[in-house]
Coordinates of C-alpha atoms in Angstrom, one line a residue:
X1 CA -44.3 6.9 15.4
X2 CA -42.9 3.3 15.6
X3 CA -42.9 0.8 12.6
X4 CA -44.4 -2.5 13.4
X5 CA -42.0 -5.3 14.5
X6 CA -42.1 -8.7 12.8
X7 CA -44.2 -11.3 14.3
X8 CA -44.9 -15.0 13.3
X9 CA -48.2 -15.7 12.1
X10 CA -50.2 -17.8 9.5
X11 CA -49.8 -17.2 5.8
X12 CA -53.4 -16.1 5.8
X13 CA -52.7 -13.3 8.2
X14 CA -49.9 -12.3 6.0
X15 CA -52.2 -12.1 2.9
X16 CA -50.2 -15.1 1.5
X17 CA -51.5 -18.4 -0.1
X18 CA -50.8 -21.2 2.3
X19 CA -50.5 -23.8 -0.5
X20 CA -47.9 -22.1 -2.3
X21 CA -45.9 -21.6 1.0
X22 CA -46.3 -25.2 1.8
X23 CA -44.8 -26.0 -1.7
X24 CA -42.1 -23.6 -0.9
X25 CA -41.1 -25.3 2.3
X26 CA -41.4 -28.8 0.7
X27 CA -38.9 -27.7 -2.2
X28 CA -36.5 -26.1 0.1
X29 CA -36.4 -29.3 2.3
X30 CA -35.9 -31.3 -1.2
X31 CA -32.8 -29.1 -1.9
X32 CA -30.9 -31.0 0.8
X33 CA -31.6 -34.5 -0.1
X34 CA -30.1 -37.1 -2.4
X35 CA -26.4 -38.0 -3.1
X36 CA -25.5 -34.6 -4.5
X37 CA -27.9 -32.1 -2.9
X38 CA -28.0 -28.5 -3.8
X39 CA -26.7 -27.6 -0.4
X40 CA -26.1 -29.5 2.8
X41 CA -28.5 -27.4 4.8
X42 CA -31.0 -24.5 4.1
X43 CA -33.1 -21.9 6.0
X44 CA -35.9 -20.1 4.4
X45 CA -37.8 -17.2 6.1
X46 CA -40.5 -15.4 4.1
X47 CA -43.4 -13.1 4.8
X48 CA -45.4 -10.0 4.1
X49 CA -45.8 -6.7 5.9
X50 CA -44.9 -7.3 9.5
X51 CA -45.6 -11.1 9.5
X52 CA -43.3 -13.9 9.1
X53 CA -45.2 -16.5 7.3
X54 CA -42.4 -19.2 6.8
X55 CA -39.5 -19.8 9.0
X56 CA -38.2 -23.4 8.3
X57 CA -34.6 -25.2 8.4
X58 CA -33.6 -28.2 6.6
X59 CA -30.6 -30.5 6.5
X60 CA -27.2 -30.0 8.1
X61 CA -25.2 -27.0 9.4
X62 CA -22.3 -29.5 9.5
X63 CA -22.3 -32.6 7.4
X64 CA -18.9 -33.3 6.1
X65 CA -15.5 -33.7 7.7
X66 CA -13.7 -33.1 4.4
X67 CA -13.8 -33.3 0.6
X68 CA -12.4 -36.3 -1.3
X69 CA -11.2 -35.0 -4.7
X70 CA -10.6 -38.8 -5.7
X71 CA -14.2 -39.6 -5.5
X72 CA -15.6 -36.0 -5.9
X73 CA -17.6 -36.4 -2.8
X74 CA -17.8 -35.1 0.7
X75 CA -16.6 -37.4 3.5
X76 CA -19.5 -37.4 5.9
X77 CA -19.2 -37.1 9.6
X78 CA -20.6 -39.8 11.7
X79 CA -24.2 -39.1 12.4
X80 CA -23.5 -38.3 16.1
X81 CA -21.1 -35.6 15.1
X82 CA -23.2 -33.8 12.5
X83 CA -24.9 -30.6 13.4
X84 CA -28.5 -30.1 12.3
X85 CA -29.6 -26.9 10.6
X86 CA -32.0 -24.6 12.6
X87 CA -33.8 -21.4 11.8
X88 CA -31.3 -19.7 14.2
X89 CA -28.2 -21.1 12.6
X90 CA -25.7 -18.1 11.5
X91 CA -24.5 -18.2 7.9
X92 CA -21.4 -16.6 6.2
X93 CA -23.3 -13.9 4.4
X94 CA -20.4 -13.5 1.8
X95 CA -21.6 -10.7 -0.6
X96 CA -24.6 -9.9 1.3
X97 CA -22.1 -8.0 3.3
X98 CA -22.1 -5.5 0.4
X99 CA -25.7 -4.5 1.3
X100 CA -24.6 -3.5 4.7
X101 CA -21.7 -1.4 3.5
X102 CA -24.0 0.1 1.1
X103 CA -26.6 1.1 3.8
X104 CA -23.7 2.5 5.8
X105 CA -22.7 4.7 3.0
X106 CA -26.1 6.0 2.4
X107 CA -26.3 6.8 6.1
X108 CA -23.2 9.1 5.6
X109 CA -25.0 10.7 2.6
X110 CA -28.0 11.2 4.5
X111 CA -25.8 13.1 7.3
X112 CA -23.9 15.1 4.6
X113 CA -20.5 13.7 5.6
X114 CA -20.3 11.8 2.3
X115 CA -21.2 13.1 -1.3
X116 CA -22.6 10.6 -3.6
X117 CA -21.1 12.1 -6.7
X118 CA -17.8 13.1 -4.9
X119 CA -14.6 12.0 -6.2
X120 CA -13.1 9.1 -4.1
X121 CA -9.8 11.1 -4.4
X122 CA -11.2 13.8 -2.2
X123 CA -11.4 11.4 0.7
X124 CA -8.6 9.2 -0.3
X125 CA -5.9 11.1 -2.1
X126 CA -3.4 8.4 -1.2
X127 CA -5.3 6.1 -3.4
X128 CA -3.6 7.4 -6.4
X129 CA -5.2 5.4 -9.2
X130 CA -8.9 5.9 -8.0
X131 CA -8.0 9.8 -7.6
X132 CA -6.3 9.9 -11.1
X133 CA -9.2 8.2 -12.9
X134 CA -11.8 10.3 -11.2
X135 CA -13.7 7.4 -9.6
X136 CA -16.9 8.6 -7.8
X137 CA -18.7 7.4 -4.8
X138 CA -21.7 6.6 -6.9
X139 CA -19.6 4.5 -9.3
X140 CA -18.5 2.4 -6.2
X141 CA -22.1 1.9 -5.1
X142 CA -23.3 1.1 -8.8
X143 CA -20.3 -1.1 -9.8
X144 CA -19.6 1.4 -12.6
X145 CA -16.0 2.4 -11.6
X146 CA -14.3 0.1 -14.1
X147 CA -12.3 -1.8 -11.5
X148 CA -11.7 -5.5 -12.2
X149 CA -13.8 -8.0 -10.4
X150 CA -11.0 -8.9 -7.8
X151 CA -7.4 -8.8 -6.7
X152 CA -5.4 -11.7 -5.2
X153 CA -4.8 -9.5 -2.2
X154 CA -4.6 -12.9 -0.1
X155 CA -1.2 -13.4 -2.1
X156 CA 0.4 -10.4 -0.8
X157 CA 2.9 -10.7 1.8
X158 CA 1.4 -8.6 4.6
X159 CA -1.3 -5.9 5.1
X160 CA 1.2 -3.1 4.0
X161 CA 1.5 -4.8 0.6
X162 CA -2.3 -5.5 0.4
X163 CA -3.0 -1.6 1.0
X164 CA -0.4 -0.6 -1.4
X165 CA -1.7 -2.9 -4.3
X166 CA -5.3 -1.7 -3.6
X167 CA -4.1 2.0 -3.7
X168 CA -2.3 1.4 -7.1
X169 CA -5.3 -0.4 -8.7
X170 CA -6.5 1.4 -11.8
X171 CA -9.8 0.8 -13.7
X172 CA -9.4 -1.7 -16.5
X173 CA -12.8 -1.1 -17.9
X174 CA -14.7 2.0 -19.1
X175 CA -16.0 4.1 -16.2
X176 CA -19.7 4.2 -16.3
X177 CA -20.1 0.7 -17.6
X178 CA -21.3 -2.0 -15.2
X179 CA -18.7 -4.4 -14.0
X180 CA -19.5 -6.2 -10.8
X181 CA -16.3 -6.0 -8.5
X182 CA -15.5 -6.6 -4.9
X183 CA -13.1 -3.8 -5.1
X184 CA -15.7 -1.2 -5.3
X185 CA -16.9 -2.2 -1.7
X186 CA -13.2 -2.4 -0.5
X187 CA -12.6 1.2 -1.6
X188 CA -16.0 2.4 -0.3
X189 CA -15.0 0.6 3.2
X190 CA -11.8 2.8 3.1
X191 CA -13.9 6.0 2.3
X192 CA -16.3 5.3 5.2
X193 CA -13.5 4.7 7.6
X194 CA -11.7 7.9 6.5
X195 CA -14.7 10.2 6.6
X196 CA -15.9 8.9 10.1
X197 CA -12.8 7.8 11.9
X198 CA -14.5 4.4 12.8
X199 CA -14.0 1.0 11.4
X200 CA -16.5 -0.7 9.2
X201 CA -17.5 -3.3 11.9
X202 CA -18.2 -0.5 14.2
X203 CA -20.3 1.4 11.7
X204 CA -22.3 -1.5 10.9
X205 CA -22.9 -2.4 14.6
X206 CA -23.6 1.0 15.8
X207 CA -25.6 2.3 12.7
X208 CA -27.5 -0.8 11.7
X209 CA -27.5 -4.0 13.8
X210 CA -27.7 -2.6 17.2
X211 CA -30.6 -0.2 16.5
X212 CA -32.5 -2.8 14.8
X213 CA -31.8 -5.4 17.4
X214 CA -30.1 -7.7 15.1
X215 CA -28.1 -9.4 17.8
X216 CA -27.2 -12.4 15.7
X217 CA -25.5 -10.3 12.9
X218 CA -21.7 -9.4 13.1
X219 CA -18.4 -9.9 11.5
X220 CA -16.7 -13.1 12.5
X221 CA -15.5 -15.3 13.9
X222 CA -18.8 -17.0 14.5
X223 CA -18.0 -20.7 15.8
X224 CA -21.8 -21.9 15.6
X225 CA -22.2 -20.9 11.9
X226 CA -23.1 -23.2 9.1
X227 CA -19.9 -24.9 7.7
X228 CA -18.7 -23.8 4.2
X229 CA -15.8 -25.2 2.3
X230 CA -12.9 -27.7 2.7
X231 CA -10.9 -24.8 1.3
X232 CA -7.9 -26.2 -0.5
X233 CA -6.0 -25.6 -3.7
X234 CA -6.6 -26.1 -6.6
X235 CA -10.3 -25.3 -6.3
X236 CA -9.8 -22.7 -3.8
X237 CA -7.2 -19.9 -3.5
X238 CA -5.7 -20.9 0.0
X239 CA -5.2 -24.0 2.0
X240 CA -7.3 -23.7 5.2
X241 CA -9.2 -26.9 5.4
X242 CA -13.0 -27.3 6.5
X243 CA -14.2 -23.9 7.4
X244 CA -16.7 -23.2 10.2
X245 CA -17.1 -19.9 11.6
X246 CA -14.1 -18.3 9.8
X247 CA -15.0 -16.2 6.8
X248 CA -15.1 -18.1 3.5
X249 CA -13.8 -15.3 1.2
X250 CA -10.2 -15.4 0.8
X251 CA -9.5 -11.8 0.6
X252 CA -11.8 -11.0 3.5
X253 CA -9.9 -13.5 5.5
X254 CA -6.5 -12.2 4.4
X255 CA -7.8 -8.6 5.4
X256 CA -8.6 -9.9 9.0
X257 CA -12.2 -10.8 8.6
X258 CA -13.8 -7.3 8.2
X259 CA -14.2 -6.2 4.6
X260 CA -16.8 -4.1 2.6
X261 CA -17.5 -7.2 0.4
X262 CA -17.6 -10.1 2.6
X263 CA -17.2 -11.1 6.3
X264 CA -20.6 -10.8 8.0
X265 CA -22.5 -13.6 9.6
X266 CA -26.2 -13.5 10.2
X267 CA -29.4 -15.6 10.6
X268 CA -32.5 -15.8 8.5
X269 CA -34.5 -14.1 11.2
X270 CA -32.1 -11.1 11.5
X271 CA -32.0 -10.5 7.8
X272 CA -35.9 -10.5 7.7
X273 CA -35.6 -7.7 10.2
X274 CA -33.1 -6.0 7.6
X275 CA -35.6 -6.5 4.8
X276 CA -38.6 -5.3 6.8
X277 CA -36.9 -2.1 7.8
X278 CA -36.2 -1.1 4.3
X279 CA -39.7 -2.0 3.2
X280 CA -41.0 0.2 5.9
X281 CA -39.0 3.2 4.8
X282 CA -36.0 2.7 7.0
X283 CA -37.7 2.3 10.5
X284 CA -38.3 -0.8 12.7
X285 CA -40.0 -0.5 16.0
X286 CA -38.6 2.7 17.6
X287 CA -35.4 2.7 15.6
X288 CA -34.8 4.5 12.3
X289 CA -31.6 3.8 10.4
X290 CA -32.6 5.8 7.1
X291 CA -35.2 8.2 6.1
X292 CA -37.7 7.1 3.4
X293 CA -36.1 9.4 0.8
X294 CA -32.8 7.8 1.3
X295 CA -34.2 4.3 1.2
X296 CA -35.6 5.4 -2.2
X297 CA -32.3 6.6 -3.2
X298 CA -30.8 3.0 -2.1
X299 CA -33.5 1.1 -4.2
X300 CA -34.0 3.5 -7.2
X301 CA -32.5 2.0 -10.5
X302 CA -29.8 1.1 -10.9
X303 CA -29.7 0.5 -7.1
X304 CA -26.9 1.5 -4.7
X305 CA -25.3 -1.9 -3.8
X306 CA -28.6 -3.6 -4.3
X307 CA -29.4 -5.7 -7.5
X308 CA -32.7 -4.7 -8.9
X309 CA -35.3 -7.0 -10.8
X310 CA -32.9 -9.9 -11.3
X311 CA -35.2 -12.9 -12.4
X312 CA -32.2 -15.2 -12.4
X313 CA -32.3 -15.4 -8.6
X314 CA -35.6 -13.4 -7.7
X315 CA -37.9 -15.5 -10.2
X316 CA -41.4 -13.9 -10.4
X317 CA -40.7 -11.5 -7.7
X318 CA -38.6 -9.7 -10.2
X319 CA -40.2 -7.0 -12.4
X320 CA -41.6 -4.2 -10.3
X321 CA -38.6 -2.9 -8.2
X322 CA -37.6 -5.8 -6.2
X323 CA -34.2 -5.4 -4.6
X324 CA -31.7 -8.0 -3.3
X325 CA -28.4 -9.8 -3.7
X326 CA -26.8 -13.2 -3.4
X327 CA -23.6 -14.4 -1.8
X328 CA -21.2 -16.9 -3.0
X329 CA -21.6 -19.4 0.0
X330 CA -25.2 -19.8 -0.9
X331 CA -27.0 -16.9 0.5
X332 CA -29.7 -14.6 -0.8
X333 CA -32.3 -12.1 0.0
X334 CA -35.1 -10.4 -1.9
X335 CA -37.4 -7.6 -0.9
X336 CA -40.3 -6.5 -3.0
X337 CA -41.8 -3.2 -2.2
X338 CA -44.5 -3.6 -4.7
X339 CA -46.1 -6.6 -2.7
X340 CA -44.5 -5.8 0.6
X341 CA -42.9 -9.2 0.6
X342 CA -39.6 -10.5 1.6
X343 CA -37.6 -13.7 1.0
X344 CA -34.5 -14.9 2.7
X345 CA -33.0 -18.1 1.6
X346 CA -29.8 -19.1 3.2
X347 CA -27.8 -22.2 2.3
X348 CA -24.4 -23.8 2.7
X349 CA -23.9 -24.7 -1.0
X350 CA -20.1 -24.7 -0.9
X351 CA -20.2 -27.3 1.8
X352 CA -18.0 -29.4 1.4
X353 CA -16.7 -27.6 -1.5
X354 CA -17.5 -25.0 -4.2
X355 CA -19.3 -25.8 -7.4
X356 CA -20.4 -23.9 -10.5
X357 CA -23.1 -21.5 -9.1
X358 CA -26.7 -22.5 -9.8
X359 CA -29.3 -20.0 -8.7
X360 CA -32.4 -21.9 -10.2
X361 CA -33.5 -22.8 -6.7
X362 CA -33.3 -19.3 -5.5
X363 CA -35.2 -18.1 -8.6
X364 CA -37.9 -20.8 -7.9
X365 CA -38.3 -19.8 -4.2
X366 CA -38.8 -16.2 -5.3
X367 CA -41.5 -17.5 -7.7
X368 CA -43.3 -19.3 -5.0
X369 CA -43.3 -16.3 -2.8
X370 CA -44.6 -14.2 -5.7
X371 CA -47.4 -16.6 -6.4
X372 CA -48.3 -16.7 -2.7
X373 CA -49.3 -13.1 -2.9
X374 CA -53.2 -13.1 -2.9
X375 CA -54.5 -12.6 -6.2
X376 CA -51.2 -13.8 -8.2
X377 CA -51.4 -17.4 -7.3
X378 CA -50.9 -19.5 -10.4
X379 CA -49.8 -22.6 -8.3
X380 CA -51.6 -25.7 -9.1
X381 CA -48.9 -27.4 -7.1
X382 CA -46.4 -27.5 -10.0
X383 CA -42.8 -26.8 -9.1
X384 CA -41.4 -23.8 -10.7
X385 CA -37.8 -25.4 -10.6
X386 CA -36.7 -26.0 -14.2
X387 CA -36.2 -29.7 -14.8
X388 CA -37.3 -30.8 -11.4
X389 CA -37.0 -29.8 -7.7
X390 CA -33.2 -29.6 -7.1
X391 CA -31.9 -28.5 -10.5
X392 CA -28.5 -29.2 -11.5

């Protein structure tokens, strides 16, 4: 039996409060205004069940030519050269890529080609450190391997040196203790490629995006994407200039743009399909990418790749099993099985350069959606952003 596809309709048809969603749209627009906006541009897509009740874009996909460190401001392009944000603008997903790597792994667990508690060394005996320390697939998926957050693979001379460093990397923390690490997903990528004989981009395309009709989701380059950073030292780790359509993450870039932790580009509507598929137990239209039991495995605490019930970016959606993730470039998504709602908030917060992360606007958007669910509205029109609409 086919699972219903998403359709655009009114908030009322979705069982959501229209006033709260109007406030959500207004506040997301406000995030792109002022001398130092939270983001140059934003896209928000939100809904409940099979209904998209909000799909809105604000600001600019490309606003700045460069960053001026002397004035600590962006050098704006002439108005005729700027590119407005649209709901169909692709974004560099950054760490949202980890969710697709995790789903690809659970697909192999469902098929019996990968054991969730199997030793990584059983699949990758040449990854000596992981083998010697008994790292498991589950530990990679739950960020409990003890591996450090990242390695400067971008500083290695070539792919041979990068692979040698990754193979030799031993845990620095206590296995079983949570430490969020890009290296977990890089190792998981190598495990998946070894057990399937296919590269990660092929696994994601054939197993997730193609069956779901997510035609705007793929690894880069993606020339029409929202711009990210004027990437230069000392604030960045490489000197690449203003980036648009090339992956922002320096390690993913050094690895050729396809990496387990970063590299995917996508749109708000495509990510809504991804959320809806998981909320529907792994099916969308006639396609099934996971069985319901394996979606449950994916989203059971502590979550496999997904973060669960994190108010710092989910707001009041957190608390009853909400799952999601954020990305360094300004991306985020949340799906809440308890209310059958989803929220995708995409922003190019690193355009024209990276700043200290501020997820208060993400949390506030989550709170708006939570309050929009019928019977939970506490709105009264007040903004849930602490200290004002934009935050710091």
